[in-house]
mmCIF file of C-alpha atoms in Angstrom:
data_model
loop_
_atom_site.group_PDB
_atom_site.id
_atom_site.type_symbol
_atom_site.label_atom_id
_atom_site.label_comp_id
_atom_site.label_asym_id
_atom_site.label_seq_id
_atom_site.Cartn_x
_atom_site.Cartn_y
_atom_site.Cartn_z
ATOM 1 C CA MET A 1 78.775 -20.481 -5.585
ATOM 2 C CA PHE A 2 77.535 -23.956 -5.994
ATOM 3 C CA SER A 3 78.690 -26.862 -8.135
ATOM 4 C CA VAL A 4 76.908 -28.942 -10.685
ATOM 5 C CA THR A 5 78.248 -31.298 -13.336
ATOM 6 C CA ASP A 6 78.380 -30.165 -16.943
ATOM 7 C CA GLU A 7 76.052 -33.021 -17.868
ATOM 8 C CA LEU A 8 73.342 -31.605 -15.566
ATOM 9 C CA LYS A 9 73.896 -27.977 -16.764
ATOM 10 C CA ASP A 10 73.478 -29.250 -20.376
ATOM 11 C CA ASN A 11 70.298 -31.223 -19.519
ATOM 12 C CA TYR A 12 68.680 -27.996 -18.008
ATOM 13 C CA SER A 13 70.112 -25.512 -20.602
ATOM 14 C CA GLY A 14 67.414 -23.760 -22.650
ATOM 15 C CA VAL A 15 64.606 -25.116 -20.540
ATOM 16 C CA PHE A 16 65.218 -23.851 -17.027
ATOM 17 C CA GLN A 17 67.416 -21.414 -15.152
ATOM 18 C CA ASN A 18 65.962 -18.158 -16.687
ATOM 19 C CA ARG A 19 66.765 -15.143 -14.602
ATOM 20 C CA ILE A 20 63.900 -13.256 -13.145
ATOM 21 C CA GLY A 21 65.512 -10.407 -11.495
ATOM 22 C CA PHE A 22 64.524 -8.000 -8.702
ATOM 23 C CA GLY A 23 61.227 -6.228 -8.736
ATOM 24 C CA ARG A 24 60.034 -2.783 -7.318
ATOM 25 C CA LYS A 25 60.599 -3.562 -3.628
ATOM 26 C CA ALA A 26 62.099 -6.510 -1.671
ATOM 27 C CA ALA A 27 61.536 -7.941 1.701
ATOM 28 C CA ILE A 28 64.192 -9.952 3.526
ATOM 29 C CA ILE A 29 62.802 -13.236 4.913
ATOM 30 C CA SER A 30 64.962 -14.818 7.732
ATOM 31 C CA ILE A 31 63.918 -18.405 7.977
ATOM 32 C CA ASP A 32 64.471 -20.225 11.335
ATOM 33 C CA PHE A 33 67.878 -18.865 12.349
ATOM 34 C CA ILE A 34 67.363 -20.340 15.785
ATOM 35 C CA ASP A 35 69.673 -22.036 18.242
ATOM 36 C CA PHE A 36 68.383 -25.497 17.377
ATOM 37 C CA TYR A 37 70.467 -25.117 14.120
ATOM 38 C CA THR A 38 73.301 -22.919 15.287
ATOM 39 C CA GLN A 39 74.502 -24.118 18.595
ATOM 40 C CA PRO A 40 76.960 -27.014 18.617
ATOM 41 C CA GLY A 41 75.456 -30.129 20.253
ATOM 42 C CA ALA A 42 71.976 -28.998 19.349
ATOM 43 C CA PRO A 43 69.951 -31.809 17.557
ATOM 44 C CA PHE A 44 69.643 -29.949 14.266
ATOM 45 C CA PHE A 45 73.074 -28.276 14.387
ATOM 46 C CA GLY A 46 74.742 -27.641 11.047
ATOM 47 C CA GLN A 47 77.983 -25.788 10.426
ATOM 48 C CA GLY A 48 76.536 -24.517 7.173
ATOM 49 C CA VAL A 49 73.711 -22.809 9.112
ATOM 50 C CA VAL A 50 76.264 -21.104 11.193
ATOM 51 C CA ASP A 51 78.150 -19.780 8.244
ATOM 52 C CA ALA A 52 74.872 -18.614 6.650
ATOM 53 C CA THR A 53 73.894 -16.858 9.865
ATOM 54 C CA ILE A 54 77.178 -15.034 9.995
ATOM 55 C CA ALA A 55 76.878 -14.045 6.289
ATOM 56 C CA SER A 56 73.331 -12.687 6.812
ATOM 57 C CA VAL A 57 74.316 -10.187 9.458
ATOM 58 C CA PRO A 58 75.515 -7.299 7.056
ATOM 59 C CA LEU A 59 72.643 -8.045 4.656
ATOM 60 C CA TYR A 60 70.123 -7.525 7.521
ATOM 61 C CA ALA A 61 71.811 -4.357 8.452
ATOM 62 C CA ALA A 62 71.849 -2.997 4.944
ATOM 63 C CA ALA A 63 68.104 -3.829 4.538
ATOM 64 C CA ARG A 64 67.139 -1.988 7.683
ATOM 65 C CA ARG A 65 69.095 1.065 6.391
ATOM 66 C CA ALA A 66 67.213 0.864 3.115
ATOM 67 C CA GLY A 67 63.962 0.692 5.032
ATOM 68 C CA LEU A 68 63.097 -2.816 3.489
ATOM 69 C CA PRO A 69 61.071 -5.055 5.769
ATOM 70 C CA VAL A 70 63.021 -7.813 7.618
ATOM 71 C CA ILE A 71 60.643 -10.725 8.479
ATOM 72 C CA TYR A 72 61.668 -13.492 10.752
ATOM 73 C CA THR A 73 60.175 -16.958 11.095
ATOM 74 C CA LYS A 74 60.653 -19.416 13.877
ATOM 75 C CA VAL A 75 59.079 -22.899 14.565
ATOM 76 C CA VAL A 76 57.193 -23.342 17.845
ATOM 77 C CA TYR A 77 54.878 -26.225 18.778
ATOM 78 C CA ASP A 78 52.599 -27.184 21.589
ATOM 79 C CA ALA A 79 53.990 -29.783 23.923
ATOM 80 C CA ALA A 80 52.215 -32.560 22.115
ATOM 81 C CA GLY A 81 53.378 -31.514 18.720
ATOM 82 C CA THR A 82 49.895 -31.489 17.316
ATOM 83 C CA GLU A 83 50.262 -28.201 15.665
ATOM 84 C CA GLY A 84 53.110 -29.769 13.414
ATOM 85 C CA GLY A 85 50.604 -32.407 12.104
ATOM 86 C CA MET A 86 52.056 -34.971 9.785
ATOM 87 C CA PHE A 87 55.387 -33.004 9.628
ATOM 88 C CA VAL A 88 56.103 -33.862 13.323
ATOM 89 C CA LYS A 89 55.061 -37.375 12.675
ATOM 90 C CA LYS A 90 57.623 -37.623 9.959
ATOM 91 C CA ILE A 91 60.346 -35.885 12.094
ATOM 92 C CA PRO A 92 59.530 -36.600 15.682
ATOM 93 C CA ALA A 93 62.617 -34.661 16.864
ATOM 94 C CA LEU A 94 60.647 -31.544 15.979
ATOM 95 C CA ARG A 95 58.516 -32.000 19.116
ATOM 96 C CA ALA A 96 61.364 -30.281 20.984
ATOM 97 C CA PHE A 97 60.589 -27.061 19.264
ATOM 98 C CA THR A 98 58.495 -25.712 22.264
ATOM 99 C CA ALA A 99 58.341 -22.182 23.591
ATOM 100 C CA ASP A 100 59.946 -23.131 26.799
ATOM 101 C CA ASN A 101 63.000 -24.702 25.164
ATOM 102 C CA PRO A 102 65.975 -22.199 24.938
ATOM 103 C CA LEU A 103 67.121 -23.606 21.668
ATOM 104 C CA ALA A 104 63.861 -22.272 20.101
ATOM 105 C CA GLU A 105 65.236 -18.713 20.410
ATOM 106 C CA PHE A 106 66.887 -16.720 17.647
ATOM 107 C CA ASP A 107 70.677 -16.859 17.296
ATOM 108 C CA ALA A 108 71.974 -13.943 19.123
ATOM 109 C CA ARG A 109 73.877 -12.808 15.967
ATOM 110 C CA VAL A 110 70.590 -12.132 14.141
ATOM 111 C CA THR A 111 68.163 -11.187 16.879
ATOM 112 C CA PRO A 112 65.308 -9.301 15.422
ATOM 113 C CA GLU A 113 65.267 -5.579 15.928
ATOM 114 C CA PRO A 114 62.094 -3.703 17.180
ATOM 115 C CA GLN A 115 60.922 -2.715 13.766
ATOM 116 C CA ASP A 116 61.198 -6.173 12.386
ATOM 117 C CA VAL A 117 58.318 -8.724 12.021
ATOM 118 C CA VAL A 118 58.429 -12.108 13.778
ATOM 119 C CA LEU A 119 56.022 -14.927 12.446
ATOM 120 C CA VAL A 120 55.636 -18.339 14.175
ATOM 121 C CA LYS A 121 55.251 -21.240 11.645
ATOM 122 C CA HIS A 122 54.431 -24.865 12.010
ATOM 123 C CA HIS A 123 55.494 -26.257 8.688
ATOM 124 C CA SER A 124 58.309 -25.923 6.318
ATOM 125 C CA SER A 125 57.082 -23.013 4.172
ATOM 126 C CA ALA A 126 56.987 -19.457 5.696
ATOM 127 C CA PHE A 127 53.828 -18.959 3.798
ATOM 128 C CA PHE A 128 51.780 -22.041 4.931
ATOM 129 C CA GLY A 129 49.452 -21.067 7.752
ATOM 130 C CA THR A 130 50.862 -17.652 8.202
ATOM 131 C CA PRO A 131 49.817 -14.092 7.005
ATOM 132 C CA LEU A 132 52.992 -13.600 5.208
ATOM 133 C CA SER A 133 51.628 -13.320 1.720
ATOM 134 C CA THR A 134 49.013 -10.719 2.804
ATOM 135 C CA MET A 135 51.715 -8.772 4.858
ATOM 136 C CA LEU A 136 54.009 -8.556 1.790
ATOM 137 C CA ARG A 137 51.203 -7.224 -0.408
ATOM 138 C CA VAL A 138 50.265 -4.570 2.125
ATOM 139 C CA MET A 139 53.855 -3.597 2.358
ATOM 140 C CA GLU A 140 53.880 -3.460 -1.462
ATOM 141 C CA CYS A 141 56.734 -5.977 -1.786
ATOM 142 C CA ASP A 142 56.986 -7.939 -4.947
ATOM 143 C CA THR A 143 60.273 -9.540 -4.273
ATOM 144 C CA VAL A 144 61.480 -11.906 -1.322
ATOM 145 C CA ILE A 145 65.124 -12.289 -0.501
ATOM 146 C CA LEU A 146 65.381 -15.756 1.258
ATOM 147 C CA THR A 147 67.889 -16.401 3.936
ATOM 148 C CA GLY A 148 68.019 -18.996 6.622
ATOM 149 C CA CYS A 149 67.798 -22.807 7.070
ATOM 150 C CA SER A 150 67.645 -25.449 5.912
ATOM 151 C CA THR A 151 68.379 -24.835 2.290
ATOM 152 C CA SER A 152 66.820 -28.139 1.279
ATOM 153 C CA GLY A 153 63.947 -27.837 3.670
ATOM 154 C CA CYS A 154 62.234 -24.657 4.831
ATOM 155 C CA VAL A 155 64.113 -22.268 2.336
ATOM 156 C CA ARG A 156 63.169 -24.471 -0.670
ATOM 157 C CA ALA A 157 59.582 -24.849 0.522
ATOM 158 C CA THR A 158 59.358 -21.087 0.999
ATOM 159 C CA ALA A 159 60.669 -20.443 -2.495
ATOM 160 C CA VAL A 160 58.173 -22.881 -4.056
ATOM 161 C CA ASP A 161 55.327 -21.078 -2.250
ATOM 162 C CA ALA A 162 56.723 -17.644 -2.905
ATOM 163 C CA VAL A 163 56.719 -17.974 -6.632
ATOM 164 C CA SER A 164 53.253 -19.770 -6.318
ATOM 165 C CA HIS A 165 51.900 -16.617 -4.640
ATOM 166 C CA GLY A 166 53.414 -14.427 -7.512
ATOM 167 C CA PHE A 167 56.584 -13.070 -5.703
ATOM 168 C CA ARG A 168 60.012 -12.867 -7.190
ATOM 169 C CA VAL A 169 62.559 -14.999 -5.436
ATOM 170 C CA ILE A 170 66.081 -14.194 -4.733
ATOM 171 C CA VAL A 171 68.391 -16.376 -2.848
ATOM 172 C CA PRO A 172 71.766 -15.078 -1.759
ATOM 173 C CA ALA A 173 73.692 -18.387 -1.865
ATOM 174 C CA GLU A 174 75.961 -17.608 1.090
ATOM 175 C CA CYS A 175 73.076 -16.759 3.363
ATOM 176 C CA VAL A 176 71.251 -20.099 3.378
ATOM 177 C CA GLY A 177 72.619 -23.226 5.032
ATOM 178 C CA ASP A 178 72.027 -26.911 5.582
ATOM 179 C CA ARG A 179 73.440 -29.732 7.665
ATOM 180 C CA HIS A 180 75.302 -31.235 4.691
ATOM 181 C CA GLN A 181 76.810 -29.867 1.508
ATOM 182 C CA ALA A 182 75.034 -32.253 -0.854
ATOM 183 C CA PRO A 183 71.487 -31.390 -0.103
ATOM 184 C CA HIS A 184 72.431 -27.758 0.240
ATOM 185 C CA ASP A 185 73.884 -27.702 -3.321
ATOM 186 C CA SER A 186 71.171 -29.734 -4.897
ATOM 187 C CA ALA A 187 68.529 -27.352 -3.422
ATOM 188 C CA LEU A 188 70.332 -24.331 -4.656
ATOM 189 C CA PHE A 189 70.478 -25.758 -8.184
ATOM 190 C CA ASP A 190 66.783 -26.607 -8.003
ATOM 191 C CA MET A 191 65.698 -23.320 -6.855
ATOM 192 C CA ASN A 192 67.795 -21.465 -9.387
ATOM 193 C CA ALA A 193 66.412 -23.738 -12.067
ATOM 194 C CA LYS A 194 62.783 -23.401 -11.379
ATOM 195 C CA TYR A 195 61.756 -20.904 -8.639
ATOM 196 C CA GLY A 196 63.990 -17.890 -8.553
ATOM 197 C CA ASP A 197 67.604 -16.493 -8.772
ATOM 198 C CA VAL A 198 70.393 -17.788 -6.702
ATOM 199 C CA LEU A 199 72.907 -15.154 -6.506
ATOM 200 C CA PRO A 200 76.153 -14.352 -4.734
ATOM 201 C CA VAL A 201 75.505 -12.332 -1.562
ATOM 202 C CA ALA A 202 77.686 -9.641 -2.974
ATOM 203 C CA GLU A 203 75.159 -9.136 -5.810
ATOM 204 C CA VAL A 204 72.333 -8.917 -3.483
ATOM 205 C CA MET A 205 74.164 -6.589 -1.145
ATOM 206 C CA ALA A 206 74.742 -4.207 -3.947
ATOM 207 C CA TYR A 207 71.046 -4.059 -4.765
ATOM 208 C CA VAL A 208 70.225 -3.437 -1.047
ATOM 209 C CA GLU A 209 72.892 -0.814 -0.579
ATOM 210 C CA LYS A 210 71.547 1.046 -3.683
ATOM 211 C CA GLN A 211 68.242 1.085 -1.999
ATOM 212 C CA ALA A 212 69.757 2.413 1.085
ATOM 213 C CA GLU A 213 71.571 5.087 -0.943
ATOM 214 C CA ALA A 214 68.274 6.199 -2.469
ATOM 215 C CA VAL A 215 66.731 6.486 1.017
ATOM 216 C CA ALA A 216 69.666 8.599 2.280
ATOM 217 C CA ALA A 217 69.580 10.922 -0.804
#
């Protein structure tokens, strides 16, 4: 799933990496699967993000069959980038994320369905400056399944905020991606150690499909 050295595993053993598990009801969070990250030649392109996008397609379909919320996020800024504050000052290339830029659209493989929710965010975390926490509580969701990009950026930031807001965090490893393997692996290890459970997508699919079977029964 992801690799770490035996020395690092031993260092964390007995202190971190406790498994928290699924709660009563989960929501799928699709973080920034937009063309800026998935189209070759785009400034933020990463093959790992493309792979994660493809891996997420069946998970989203299963979640919809189960009646679980699928909540999308995308980043859109005003032309001057002022909505992004210091984040855009740190990464000036983000100023291209404007509503009139075609690369700001969702990847066609994971376009939201009519029943899905779409949130616009201006910072890394899907919780910061958005109504996500309130929405999840109204939907009676106590668990978030995080997919999207990038693993070391917006996914990790969302995981930190999710657990801070009192939600269980599940990360299907194959459904998150980054521009490089090293920060991807590091972020997966960190999230699994401190903020949630990083699981094979097959295990997450089994949970979601069980929910779908209960709905169909």
